[in-house]
Coordinates of C-alpha atoms and ligand atoms in Angstrom, one line a residue:
X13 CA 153.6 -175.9 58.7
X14 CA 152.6 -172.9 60.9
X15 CA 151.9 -173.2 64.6
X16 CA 148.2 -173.3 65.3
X17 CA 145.9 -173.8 68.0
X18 CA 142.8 -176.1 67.2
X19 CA 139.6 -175.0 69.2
X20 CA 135.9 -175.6 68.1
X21 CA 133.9 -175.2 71.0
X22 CA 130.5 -176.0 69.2
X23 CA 128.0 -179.1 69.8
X24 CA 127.0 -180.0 66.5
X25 CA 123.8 -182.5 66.2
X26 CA 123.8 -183.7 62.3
X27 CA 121.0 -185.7 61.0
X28 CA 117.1 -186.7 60.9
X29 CA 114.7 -185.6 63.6
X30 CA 117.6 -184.1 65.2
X31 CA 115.1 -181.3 66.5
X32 CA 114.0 -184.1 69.3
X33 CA 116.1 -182.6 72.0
X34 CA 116.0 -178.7 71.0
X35 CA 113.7 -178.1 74.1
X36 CA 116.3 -179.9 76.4
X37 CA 119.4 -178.0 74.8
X38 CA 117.7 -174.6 75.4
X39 CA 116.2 -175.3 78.9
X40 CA 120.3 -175.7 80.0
X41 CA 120.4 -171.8 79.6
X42 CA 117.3 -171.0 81.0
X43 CA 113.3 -170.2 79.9
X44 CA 113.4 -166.9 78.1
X45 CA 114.2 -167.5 74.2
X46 CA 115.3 -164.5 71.6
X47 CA 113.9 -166.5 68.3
X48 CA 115.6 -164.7 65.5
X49 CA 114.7 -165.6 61.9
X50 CA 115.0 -164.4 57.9
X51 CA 112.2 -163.2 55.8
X52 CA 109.5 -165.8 55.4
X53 CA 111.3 -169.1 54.3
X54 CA 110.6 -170.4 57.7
X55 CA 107.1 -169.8 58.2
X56 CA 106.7 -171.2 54.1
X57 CA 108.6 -174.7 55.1
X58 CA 106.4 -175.0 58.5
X59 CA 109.4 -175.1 60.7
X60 CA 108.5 -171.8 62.4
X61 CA 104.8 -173.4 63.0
X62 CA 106.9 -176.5 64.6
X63 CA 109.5 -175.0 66.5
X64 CA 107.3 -172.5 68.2
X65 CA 104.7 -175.2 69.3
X66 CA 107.8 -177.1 70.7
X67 CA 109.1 -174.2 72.4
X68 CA 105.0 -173.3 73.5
X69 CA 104.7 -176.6 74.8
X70 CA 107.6 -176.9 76.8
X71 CA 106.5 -173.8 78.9
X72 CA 109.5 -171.5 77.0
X73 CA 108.8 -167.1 77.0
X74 CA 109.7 -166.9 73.8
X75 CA 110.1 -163.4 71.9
X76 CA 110.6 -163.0 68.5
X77 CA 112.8 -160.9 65.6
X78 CA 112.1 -162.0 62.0
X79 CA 112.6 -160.3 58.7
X80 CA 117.1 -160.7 58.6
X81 CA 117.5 -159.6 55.3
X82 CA 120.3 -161.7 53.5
X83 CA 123.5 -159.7 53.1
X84 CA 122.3 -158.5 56.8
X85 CA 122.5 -155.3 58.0
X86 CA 123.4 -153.6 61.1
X87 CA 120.3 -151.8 61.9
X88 CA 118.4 -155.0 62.2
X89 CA 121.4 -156.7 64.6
X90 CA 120.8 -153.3 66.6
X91 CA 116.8 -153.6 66.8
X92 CA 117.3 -157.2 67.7
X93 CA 119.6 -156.6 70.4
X94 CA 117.7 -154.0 72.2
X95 CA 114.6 -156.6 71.9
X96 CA 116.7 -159.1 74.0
X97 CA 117.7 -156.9 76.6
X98 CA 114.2 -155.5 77.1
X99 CA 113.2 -158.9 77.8
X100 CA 116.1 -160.0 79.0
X101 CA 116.3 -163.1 77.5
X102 CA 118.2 -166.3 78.9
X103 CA 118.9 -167.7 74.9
X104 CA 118.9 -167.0 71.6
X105 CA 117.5 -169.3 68.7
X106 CA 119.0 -168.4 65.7
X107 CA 117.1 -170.3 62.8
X108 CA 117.6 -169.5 59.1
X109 CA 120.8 -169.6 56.9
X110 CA 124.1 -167.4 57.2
X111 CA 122.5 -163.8 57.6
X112 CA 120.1 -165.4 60.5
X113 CA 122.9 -167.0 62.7
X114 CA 125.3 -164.2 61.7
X115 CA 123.3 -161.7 62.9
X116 CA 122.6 -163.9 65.6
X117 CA 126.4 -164.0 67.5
X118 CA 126.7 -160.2 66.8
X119 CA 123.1 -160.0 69.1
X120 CA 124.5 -162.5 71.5
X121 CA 127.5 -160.2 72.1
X122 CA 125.5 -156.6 71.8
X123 CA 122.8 -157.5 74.3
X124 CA 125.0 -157.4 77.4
X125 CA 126.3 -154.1 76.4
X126 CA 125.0 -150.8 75.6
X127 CA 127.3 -150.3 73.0
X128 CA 126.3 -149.8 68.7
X129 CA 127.1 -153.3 67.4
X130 CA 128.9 -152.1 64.8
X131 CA 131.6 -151.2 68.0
X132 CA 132.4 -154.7 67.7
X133 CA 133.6 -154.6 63.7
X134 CA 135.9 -150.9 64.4
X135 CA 137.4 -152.8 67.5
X136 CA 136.3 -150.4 69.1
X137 CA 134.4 -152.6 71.6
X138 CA 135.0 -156.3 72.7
X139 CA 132.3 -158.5 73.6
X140 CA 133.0 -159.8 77.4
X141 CA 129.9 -162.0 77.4
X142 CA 127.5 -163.2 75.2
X143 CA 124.1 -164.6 75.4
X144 CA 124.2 -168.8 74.7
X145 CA 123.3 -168.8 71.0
X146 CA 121.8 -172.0 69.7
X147 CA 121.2 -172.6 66.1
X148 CA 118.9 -174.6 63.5
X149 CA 120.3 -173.9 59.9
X150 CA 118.2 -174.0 57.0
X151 CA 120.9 -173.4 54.2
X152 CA 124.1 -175.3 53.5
X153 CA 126.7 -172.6 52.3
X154 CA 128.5 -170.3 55.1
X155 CA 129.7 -172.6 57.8
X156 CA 128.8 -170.4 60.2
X157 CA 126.8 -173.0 62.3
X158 CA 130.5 -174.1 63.7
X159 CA 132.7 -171.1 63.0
X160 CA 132.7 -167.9 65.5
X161 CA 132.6 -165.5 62.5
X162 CA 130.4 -163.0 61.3
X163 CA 129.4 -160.7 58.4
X164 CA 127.5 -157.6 58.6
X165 CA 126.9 -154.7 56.1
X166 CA 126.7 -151.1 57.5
X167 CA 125.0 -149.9 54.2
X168 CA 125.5 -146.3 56.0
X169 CA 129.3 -146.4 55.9
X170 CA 129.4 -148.8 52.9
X171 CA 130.8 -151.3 54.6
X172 CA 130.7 -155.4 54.8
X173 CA 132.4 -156.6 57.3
X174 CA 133.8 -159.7 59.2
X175 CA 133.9 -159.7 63.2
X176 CA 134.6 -163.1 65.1
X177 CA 135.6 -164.3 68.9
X178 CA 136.2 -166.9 70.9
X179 CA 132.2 -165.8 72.5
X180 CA 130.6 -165.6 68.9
X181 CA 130.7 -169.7 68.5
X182 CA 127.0 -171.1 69.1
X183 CA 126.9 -173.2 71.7
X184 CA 125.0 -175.8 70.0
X185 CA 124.1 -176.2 66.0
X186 CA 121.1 -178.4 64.7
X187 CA 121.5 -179.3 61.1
X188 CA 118.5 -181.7 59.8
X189 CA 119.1 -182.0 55.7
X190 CA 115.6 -182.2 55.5
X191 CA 115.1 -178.4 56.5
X192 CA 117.4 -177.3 53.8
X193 CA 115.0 -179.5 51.1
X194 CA 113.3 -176.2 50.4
X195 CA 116.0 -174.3 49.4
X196 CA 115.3 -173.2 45.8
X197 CA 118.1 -174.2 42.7
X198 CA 119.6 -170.8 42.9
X199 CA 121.0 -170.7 46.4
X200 CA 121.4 -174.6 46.8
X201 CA 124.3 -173.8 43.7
X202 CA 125.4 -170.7 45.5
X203 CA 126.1 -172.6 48.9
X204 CA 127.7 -175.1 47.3
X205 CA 130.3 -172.5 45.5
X206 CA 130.5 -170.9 48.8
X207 CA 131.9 -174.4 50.3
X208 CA 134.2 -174.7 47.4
X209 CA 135.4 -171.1 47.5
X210 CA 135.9 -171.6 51.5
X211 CA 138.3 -174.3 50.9
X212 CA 140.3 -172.7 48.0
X213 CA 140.6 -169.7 50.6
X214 CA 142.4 -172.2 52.5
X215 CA 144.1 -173.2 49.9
X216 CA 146.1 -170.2 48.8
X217 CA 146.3 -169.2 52.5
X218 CA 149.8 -168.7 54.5
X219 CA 150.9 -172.4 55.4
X220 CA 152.6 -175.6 53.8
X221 CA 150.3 -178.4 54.9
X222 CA 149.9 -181.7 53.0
X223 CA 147.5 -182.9 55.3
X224 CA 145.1 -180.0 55.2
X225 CA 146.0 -180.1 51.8
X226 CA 144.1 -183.2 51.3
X227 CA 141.3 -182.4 53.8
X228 CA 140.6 -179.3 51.2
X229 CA 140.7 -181.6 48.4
X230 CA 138.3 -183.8 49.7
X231 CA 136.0 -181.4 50.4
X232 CA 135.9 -180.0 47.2
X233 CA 135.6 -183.1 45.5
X234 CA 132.8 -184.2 47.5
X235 CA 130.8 -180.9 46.6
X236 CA 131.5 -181.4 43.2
X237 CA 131.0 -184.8 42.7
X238 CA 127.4 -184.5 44.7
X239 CA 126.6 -180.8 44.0
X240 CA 125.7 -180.9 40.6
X241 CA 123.9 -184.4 41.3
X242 CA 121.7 -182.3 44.0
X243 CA 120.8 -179.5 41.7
X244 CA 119.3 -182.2 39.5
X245 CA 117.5 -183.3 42.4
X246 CA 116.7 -180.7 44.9
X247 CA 114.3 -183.4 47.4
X248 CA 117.1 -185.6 47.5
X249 CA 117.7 -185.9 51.1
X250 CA 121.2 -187.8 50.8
X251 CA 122.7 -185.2 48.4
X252 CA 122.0 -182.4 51.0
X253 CA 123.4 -184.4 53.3
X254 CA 126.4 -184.7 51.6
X255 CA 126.0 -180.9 50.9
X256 CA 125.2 -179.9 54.6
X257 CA 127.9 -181.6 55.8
X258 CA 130.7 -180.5 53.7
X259 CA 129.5 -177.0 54.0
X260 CA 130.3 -177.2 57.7
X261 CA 133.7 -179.1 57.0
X262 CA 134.3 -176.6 54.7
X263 CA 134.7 -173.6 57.5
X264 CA 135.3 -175.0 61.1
X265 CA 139.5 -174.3 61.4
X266 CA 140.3 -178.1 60.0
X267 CA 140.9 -177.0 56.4
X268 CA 143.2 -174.0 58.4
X269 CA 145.2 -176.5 60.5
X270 CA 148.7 -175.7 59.7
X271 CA 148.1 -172.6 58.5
X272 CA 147.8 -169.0 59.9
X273 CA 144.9 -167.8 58.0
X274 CA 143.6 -168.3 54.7
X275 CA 143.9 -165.9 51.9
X276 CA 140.2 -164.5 51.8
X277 CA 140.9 -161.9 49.2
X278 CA 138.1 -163.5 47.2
X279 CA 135.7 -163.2 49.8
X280 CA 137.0 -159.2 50.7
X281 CA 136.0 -158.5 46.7
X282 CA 133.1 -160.3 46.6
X283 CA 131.5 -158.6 49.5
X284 CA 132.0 -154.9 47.9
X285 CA 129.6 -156.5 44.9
X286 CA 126.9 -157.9 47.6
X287 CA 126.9 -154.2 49.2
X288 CA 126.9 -152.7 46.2
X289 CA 124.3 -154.5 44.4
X290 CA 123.1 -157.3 46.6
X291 CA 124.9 -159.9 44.8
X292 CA 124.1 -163.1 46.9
X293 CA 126.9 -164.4 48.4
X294 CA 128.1 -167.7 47.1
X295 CA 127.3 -165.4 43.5
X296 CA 129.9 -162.9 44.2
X297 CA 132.8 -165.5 44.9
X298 CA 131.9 -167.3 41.3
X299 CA 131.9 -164.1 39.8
X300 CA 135.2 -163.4 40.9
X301 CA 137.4 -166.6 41.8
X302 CA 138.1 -167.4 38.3
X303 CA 139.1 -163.8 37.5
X304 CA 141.5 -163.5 40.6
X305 CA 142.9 -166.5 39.7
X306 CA 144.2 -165.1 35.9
X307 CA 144.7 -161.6 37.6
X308 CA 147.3 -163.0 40.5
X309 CA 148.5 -166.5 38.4
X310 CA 151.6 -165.1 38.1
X311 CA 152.2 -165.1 42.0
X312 CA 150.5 -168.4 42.6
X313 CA 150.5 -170.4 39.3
X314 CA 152.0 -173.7 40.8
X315 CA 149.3 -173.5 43.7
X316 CA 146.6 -172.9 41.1
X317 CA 147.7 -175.8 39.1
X318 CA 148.4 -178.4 42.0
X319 CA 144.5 -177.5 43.2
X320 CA 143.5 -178.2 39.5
X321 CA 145.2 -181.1 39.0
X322 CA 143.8 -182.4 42.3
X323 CA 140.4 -181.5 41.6
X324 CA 140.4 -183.0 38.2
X325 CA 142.7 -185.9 38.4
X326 CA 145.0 -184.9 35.9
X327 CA 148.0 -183.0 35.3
X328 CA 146.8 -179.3 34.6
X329 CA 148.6 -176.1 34.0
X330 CA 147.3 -172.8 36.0
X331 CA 145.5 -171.6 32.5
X332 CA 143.9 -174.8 32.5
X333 CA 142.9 -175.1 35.9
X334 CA 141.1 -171.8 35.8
X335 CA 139.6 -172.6 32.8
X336 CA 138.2 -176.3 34.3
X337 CA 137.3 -174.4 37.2
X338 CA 135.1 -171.8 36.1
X339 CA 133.1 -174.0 33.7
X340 CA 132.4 -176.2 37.1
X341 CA 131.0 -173.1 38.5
X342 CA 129.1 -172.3 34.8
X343 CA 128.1 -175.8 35.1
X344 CA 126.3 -175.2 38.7
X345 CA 124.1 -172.4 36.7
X346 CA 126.7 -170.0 38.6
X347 CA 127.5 -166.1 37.5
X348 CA 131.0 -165.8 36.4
X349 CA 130.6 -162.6 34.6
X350 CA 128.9 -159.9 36.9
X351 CA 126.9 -159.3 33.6
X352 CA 125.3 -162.8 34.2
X353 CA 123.9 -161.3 37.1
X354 CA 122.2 -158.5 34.9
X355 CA 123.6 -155.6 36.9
X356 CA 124.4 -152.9 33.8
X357 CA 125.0 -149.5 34.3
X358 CA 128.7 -147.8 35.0
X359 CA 130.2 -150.4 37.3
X360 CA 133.7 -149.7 37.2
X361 CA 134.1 -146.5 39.7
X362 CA 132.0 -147.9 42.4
X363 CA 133.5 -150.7 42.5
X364 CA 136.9 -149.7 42.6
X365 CA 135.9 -146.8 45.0
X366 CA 133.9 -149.6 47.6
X367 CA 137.4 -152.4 46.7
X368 CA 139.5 -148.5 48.5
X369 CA 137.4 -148.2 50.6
X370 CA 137.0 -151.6 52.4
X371 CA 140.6 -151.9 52.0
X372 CA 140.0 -155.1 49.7
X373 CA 143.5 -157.4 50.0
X374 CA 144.4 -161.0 50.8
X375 CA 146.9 -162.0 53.9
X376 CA 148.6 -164.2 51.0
X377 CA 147.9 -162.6 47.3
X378 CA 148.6 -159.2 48.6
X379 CA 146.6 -156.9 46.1
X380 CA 147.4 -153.1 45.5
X381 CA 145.3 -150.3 44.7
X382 CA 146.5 -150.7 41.3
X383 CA 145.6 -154.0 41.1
X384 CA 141.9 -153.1 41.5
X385 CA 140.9 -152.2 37.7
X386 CA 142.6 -155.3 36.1
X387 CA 141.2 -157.4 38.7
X388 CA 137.7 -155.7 37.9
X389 CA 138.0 -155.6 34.3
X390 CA 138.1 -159.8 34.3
X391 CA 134.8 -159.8 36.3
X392 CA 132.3 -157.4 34.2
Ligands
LIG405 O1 115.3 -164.9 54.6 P1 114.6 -166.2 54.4 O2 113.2 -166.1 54.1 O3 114.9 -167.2 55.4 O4 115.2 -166.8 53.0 C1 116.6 -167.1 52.8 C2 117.3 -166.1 51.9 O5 116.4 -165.5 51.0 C3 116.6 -168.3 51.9 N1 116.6 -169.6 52.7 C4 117.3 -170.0 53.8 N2 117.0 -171.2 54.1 C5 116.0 -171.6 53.3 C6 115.7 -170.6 52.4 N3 114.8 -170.7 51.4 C7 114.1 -171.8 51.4 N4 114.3 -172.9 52.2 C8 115.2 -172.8 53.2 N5 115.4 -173.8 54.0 O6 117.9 -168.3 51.3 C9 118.2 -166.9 51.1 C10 119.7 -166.7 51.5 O7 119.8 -166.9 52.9 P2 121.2 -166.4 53.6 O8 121.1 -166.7 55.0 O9 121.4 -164.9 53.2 O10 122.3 -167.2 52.8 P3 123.7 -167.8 53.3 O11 123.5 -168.9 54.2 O12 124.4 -168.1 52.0 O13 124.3 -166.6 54.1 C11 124.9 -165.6 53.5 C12 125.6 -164.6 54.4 O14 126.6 -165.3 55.2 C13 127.8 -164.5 55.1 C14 127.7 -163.9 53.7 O15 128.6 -162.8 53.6 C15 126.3 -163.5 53.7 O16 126.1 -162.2 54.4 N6 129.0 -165.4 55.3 C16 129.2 -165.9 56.6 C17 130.3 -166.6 56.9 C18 130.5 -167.1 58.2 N7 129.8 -166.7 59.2 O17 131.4 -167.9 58.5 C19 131.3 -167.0 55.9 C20 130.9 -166.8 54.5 O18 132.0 -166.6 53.7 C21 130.0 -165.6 54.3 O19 130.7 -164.4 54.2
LIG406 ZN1 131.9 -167.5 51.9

């Protein structure tokens, strides 16, 4: 095992009619509210309509930024931020899926300064306070609701990237199942490949645990034994529980117990095709798991066949695990080709100009430049 320091900061309230005590939560920081939300799905579901005549009623100011775009960009953390200072806002309500609260901490930490955000991503600034952030998520995928992390795109320098500290963890996350009922086939099966590809991150990360092993195992076998039941069954309130919760298991340090990081050379690809050509997330890592996997099996075949034998409850060589695994994801109504996706064109040079560019690599799988094309070639 590696040293490691467990710290999860966040107060998470899981389950129906959880909202009951938003009001109180917020009040502890103060009366003037930042609400910050995506680009309709809010308003459509009525939770907007609800949450603002909560807020209304409780004598909150409440200002408001809507229109996060997923894959979010920096311009709109930038816009958001100013808004906050201008009105100098006590809290901020984050309520949406990934993008939302990922803009979210990024806003909590820009408002205090006068600084781009973007600062924060170079290094070139660190956050020294932040704004409480409190959060009502809407989509089970990221497990951002408990995690400090955050992902941004800077479209202008053709970048996506990943900024996180101990001041970007909400203070408090609110996850009802109920508000995630809404969320169409498409993303439901993207979130739940995101939880998946979360733990397998773990998974081939730098660190022998057995224990976290098992907590990674669990997970996974949890989404997939109830993923595929939800996507036949979207209103089903108990498979989204199942769902929401795992999600949040998936990313909140305990599958990195024991561990120094995780790999997250999956994830570094997969955000070059989301820049690139807006590939949801949870889309991009199906799209290129199962070709990492045969492009690096000769570094990591026992890992790849102890996770498939786990998964599947039998003994399975790499080749086979792969295989098994991808047709889960195929199963989900997942991409695994970037074809699926219908993106045509000449794919190859951008993409192996934005994987040099953002430096794509894992802290386990270390991948070279000339790694790129093969790895590419098994994705098209
Ligand atoms: O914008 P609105 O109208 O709200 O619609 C969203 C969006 O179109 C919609 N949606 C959300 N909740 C809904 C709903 N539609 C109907 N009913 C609801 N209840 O779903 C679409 C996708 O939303 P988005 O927030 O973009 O999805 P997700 O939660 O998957 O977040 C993706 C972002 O998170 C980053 C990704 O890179 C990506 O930018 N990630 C963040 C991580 C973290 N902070 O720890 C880790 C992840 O690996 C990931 O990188
Ligand atoms: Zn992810």
């Amino acid at each position: 095992m590696e040293n490691f320091i467990a710290y999860n900061p966040v107060t998470l309230h899981f389950g129906r009619n959880i909202l009951s005590t938003l009001g109180s939560t917020l009040k502890e920081y103060g009366n003037r509210v930042l609400l910050v939300y995506g680009k309709g799905s809010v308003k459509k579901s009525g939770l907007y309509d609800r949450i603002m005549q909560d807020l209304k009623s409780q004598g909150f100011e409440v200002c408001e930024y809507g229109g996060i775009r997923s894959n979010p960009v920096i311009e709109d953390v930038d816009a958001a931020a100013a808004l906050g200072r201008d009105r100098r806002v006590d809290v901020i309500l984050a309520v949406g899926g990934g993008s939302v609260i990922d803009s979210s901490k990024i806003i909590a930490v820009a408002i205090p300064t006068s600084d781009p955000a973007w600062d924060f991503f170079t290094g070139k600034v660190k956050p020294v306070s932040a704004i409480p952030l409190v959060t009502v998520l809407t989509l089970a995928a990221t497990g951002t609701e408990m995690n400090p992390f955050a992902v941004v795109s800077n479209h202008a320098l053709g970048q996506k990237s990943a900024f996180g500290s101990p001041l970007t963890f909400p203070k408090h996350s609110f996850l009802d199942p109920e508000f995630t009922l809404t969320v169409p086939r498409d993303y439901t099966a993207y979130g739940i490949a995101d939880l998946i590809a979360h733990c397998f991150e773990a998974w081939f990360g730098v660190g022998e645990t057995t224990l976290t092993d098992r907590f990674v195992l669990s997970i996974v076998k949890e989404a997939m034994e109830y993923g595929p039941k939800l996507l036949e069954d979207l209103d089903n309130y108990k498979y989204r529980e199942k769902i929401m919760f795992a999600a949040t298991m998936a990313l909140n340090g305990m599958t990195m117990y024991g561990r120094s990081t995780g790999d997250w050379g999956v994830h570094s690809a997969g955000h070059c095709l989301s820049l690139l050509y807006d590939v949801p997330h949870g889309a991009s890592l199906t799209i290129i798991y199962p070709a990492w996997m045969r492009r690096f099996e000769n570094q990591v075949s026992g890992r790849i066949s102890q996770l498939g034998s786990g998964l599947f409850d039998e003994a399975l060589t790499a080749g086979q695990s792969i295989d098994r695994i991808e047709a889960f994801f195929k199963s989900l109504g997942c991409p695994t080709r970037l074809s699926d996706m219908n993106i045509q064109g000449e794919l190859r040079r951008p993409i192996y100009d934005s994987m040099v560019h953002n430096k794509v690599n894992g802290a386990n799988v270390k991948m070279k430049e000339g790694d790129y094309s093969g790895l590419i070639e098994l994705f098209l």
